[in-house]
Structure formats: structure tokens, C-alpha cells
Coordinates of C-alpha atoms in Angstrom, one line a residue:
I1 CA 72.6 84.5 25.6
D2 CA 69.6 82.1 26.3
L3 CA 70.8 78.9 24.9
P4 CA 68.6 75.2 24.4
P5 CA 68.6 73.0 27.4
G6 CA 72.0 70.7 27.4
M7 CA 74.5 73.3 25.7
G8 CA 76.9 74.6 27.6
G9 CA 78.4 77.9 27.8
E10 CA 80.9 80.0 25.9
T11 CA 84.1 77.9 25.2
A12 CA 86.0 79.9 22.7
V13 CA 86.5 83.1 21.2
F14 CA 87.8 83.6 17.7
G15 CA 89.6 86.6 17.0
D16 CA 88.0 88.6 19.3
M17 CA 84.9 89.0 17.0
I18 CA 82.8 85.5 17.1
A19 CA 82.4 83.3 20.0
L20 CA 81.3 79.9 20.5
A21 CA 78.4 80.2 23.0
G22 CA 77.4 76.6 23.1
Y23 CA 77.0 73.1 20.8
T24 CA 75.3 69.7 20.6
V25 CA 76.5 66.9 18.9
E26 CA 74.2 64.2 18.0
Q27 CA 76.0 60.7 16.3
Q28 CA 74.2 58.4 14.3
D29 CA 75.8 55.1 12.7
E30 CA 76.8 57.1 9.3
A31 CA 76.7 60.7 10.2
L32 CA 77.7 63.3 13.1
T33 CA 75.5 66.2 13.2
L34 CA 77.2 69.1 15.2
K35 CA 74.7 72.3 16.1
L36 CA 77.1 75.3 16.8
V37 CA 75.7 78.4 18.4
W38 CA 77.5 81.7 17.4
H39 CA 77.4 84.7 18.9
A40 CA 78.7 88.1 17.2
R41 CA 80.7 90.3 19.4
R42 CA 81.0 92.9 17.0
D43 CA 79.8 93.7 13.2
G44 CA 81.4 91.2 11.0
E45 CA 84.2 92.9 8.8
E46 CA 85.3 89.9 6.8
D47 CA 83.9 86.4 5.3
Y48 CA 85.9 83.6 7.4
T49 CA 85.5 80.1 6.4
R50 CA 84.5 77.8 9.4
F51 CA 85.8 74.7 9.5
V52 CA 84.6 71.3 11.2
H53 CA 87.7 68.5 11.8
L54 CA 87.1 65.2 12.8
V55 CA 90.7 63.9 13.2
D56 CA 93.0 61.2 14.5
P57 CA 94.6 62.5 17.7
A58 CA 97.6 60.5 16.6
G59 CA 98.3 61.7 12.9
G60 CA 95.9 65.3 13.0
Q61 CA 94.9 64.7 9.4
P62 CA 90.8 65.1 9.0
L63 CA 89.2 62.2 8.2
A64 CA 86.1 63.7 7.7
Q65 CA 85.1 67.6 7.3
S66 CA 83.2 70.7 6.7
D67 CA 85.0 73.7 5.2
S68 CA 82.0 76.8 4.1
F69 CA 80.3 79.9 5.6
P70 CA 78.0 78.9 8.0
V71 CA 74.7 78.3 8.0
F72 CA 75.1 75.8 4.8
N73 CA 77.4 78.6 3.2
T74 CA 74.8 81.0 2.9
Y75 CA 75.6 83.3 5.9
P76 CA 79.2 84.7 6.3
T77 CA 80.6 86.0 8.7
G78 CA 81.3 89.9 7.2
Q79 CA 77.5 90.3 7.3
W80 CA 76.6 89.4 11.4
T81 CA 75.9 92.3 13.5
T82 CA 76.8 92.7 17.1
G83 CA 75.2 90.7 19.5
E84 CA 73.8 88.4 16.9
V85 CA 73.0 84.7 17.5
V86 CA 73.6 82.4 14.7
T87 CA 72.7 78.9 14.6
D88 CA 74.8 76.6 12.3
V89 CA 74.3 72.9 11.4
V90 CA 77.0 70.7 10.2
V91 CA 76.4 67.2 9.1
L92 CA 79.6 65.0 8.7
D93 CA 79.9 62.0 6.7
L94 CA 81.1 59.2 8.8
A95 CA 80.7 56.3 6.3
Q96 CA 84.4 56.6 5.1
V97 CA 85.7 56.7 8.7
P98 CA 86.9 54.0 10.2
P99 CA 86.7 52.6 13.6
G100 CA 88.5 54.1 16.5
E101 CA 88.7 57.7 18.8
Y102 CA 88.8 60.9 16.9
Q103 CA 88.8 64.3 17.9
L104 CA 86.4 66.8 16.7
L105 CA 87.6 70.4 16.1
V106 CA 85.9 73.5 15.1
G107 CA 87.5 76.8 14.3
F108 CA 88.0 79.6 11.4
Y109 CA 89.8 81.0 8.9
R110 CA 90.2 83.4 5.6
K111 CA 92.3 82.6 2.5
G112 CA 95.7 85.0 2.5
E113 CA 96.8 87.0 -0.6
G114 CA 98.5 84.4 -2.1
G115 CA 96.1 81.5 -1.3
E116 CA 97.5 80.1 2.1
V117 CA 95.5 79.6 4.9
E118 CA 95.3 81.8 7.9
R119 CA 93.3 80.5 10.6
V120 CA 91.8 83.0 12.9
T121 CA 93.2 83.2 16.3
A122 CA 91.3 80.6 19.1
V123 CA 91.2 80.9 22.8
G124 CA 89.5 80.0 26.0
E125 CA 87.7 81.9 28.1
N126 CA 90.5 82.0 30.4
G127 CA 92.3 83.8 27.5
A128 CA 94.6 80.4 26.8
P129 CA 95.2 79.7 23.4
F130 CA 94.0 76.6 21.4
P131 CA 96.8 74.3 19.9
N132 CA 96.7 75.3 16.1
D133 CA 93.7 77.4 16.6
A134 CA 91.2 74.7 16.5
V135 CA 89.3 74.6 19.2
P136 CA 88.1 70.7 20.4
L137 CA 85.0 70.0 21.0
Q138 CA 84.6 66.3 22.2
E139 CA 85.9 63.1 21.3
I140 CA 83.9 60.6 19.0
S141 CA 84.0 57.1 19.2
R142 CA 83.1 54.8 16.0
E143 CA 82.7 51.5 16.8

């Protein structure tokens, strides 16, 4: 996969279907812009919701988040085809986030029969699972 300059290689695989091929983070005063590059390892069979959470490492509760289908809620994973590369831009509003150190997490989930959230398994390049099936991207500081 040809990635834009400055973007690292594959960092995580979700359910053996979707790979995070790379990402960039740009932080402005009141917003965080995250560009995710996904690689479909096989045809999509189900529509998964992508989540991006900015969490306090101590408490784990999201202070800013975006939960939607990729590409501004317009391109569900069930429509992806094997080998496809999807660029997904997410903007988080940081206006209500107090100063501090935070962790940026990404992953996928689906709603179960009873409406409960089931996260898609997330593993690293070495096959080791990520805690809570949420992939840590980078730490974010708010002044």
C-alpha cells in the first residue's frame, strides 16, 4: 500500500478484515484532525461503526469522541472490497476538553441483537491483542 509521506506502516488488524495501514494527527487549538488509512483485507460482510475516543488514561472515559461509519458516516465497512484502501478523516472538537494528557484510541464495533456493543477484535502486527480492542494511536496534550 502506498502511504502518504510521514505515515507509518500497518499498526493493527481488526477481526482479520480491516487493517489500519497508517494515520496522521493534526492538533489545532479547539480541534483534532485525524486521517486514518484503512486497508480491506477481504470483502466487507457487516457494517461496523468506527470509533475514535480521546480518553483520560486514569479514568478511561471519552472526553471527545466520534462514533460513525467511516468517511463521514457515508461508507459502511460492509461495502468495502478486498484490497481497497479507504481514507477516513475524523475531526474531534476539543473545546470542552480540559488541559491535560490524553490517549487517542481507535477501533470498530457492532450492535448485538439486544443493542449491546460488541467491539471487533483488535490485534497488533505481532498478533498480540490490544486492551479493550481499542488501538492506542498517540498521546495528546492540551495546554
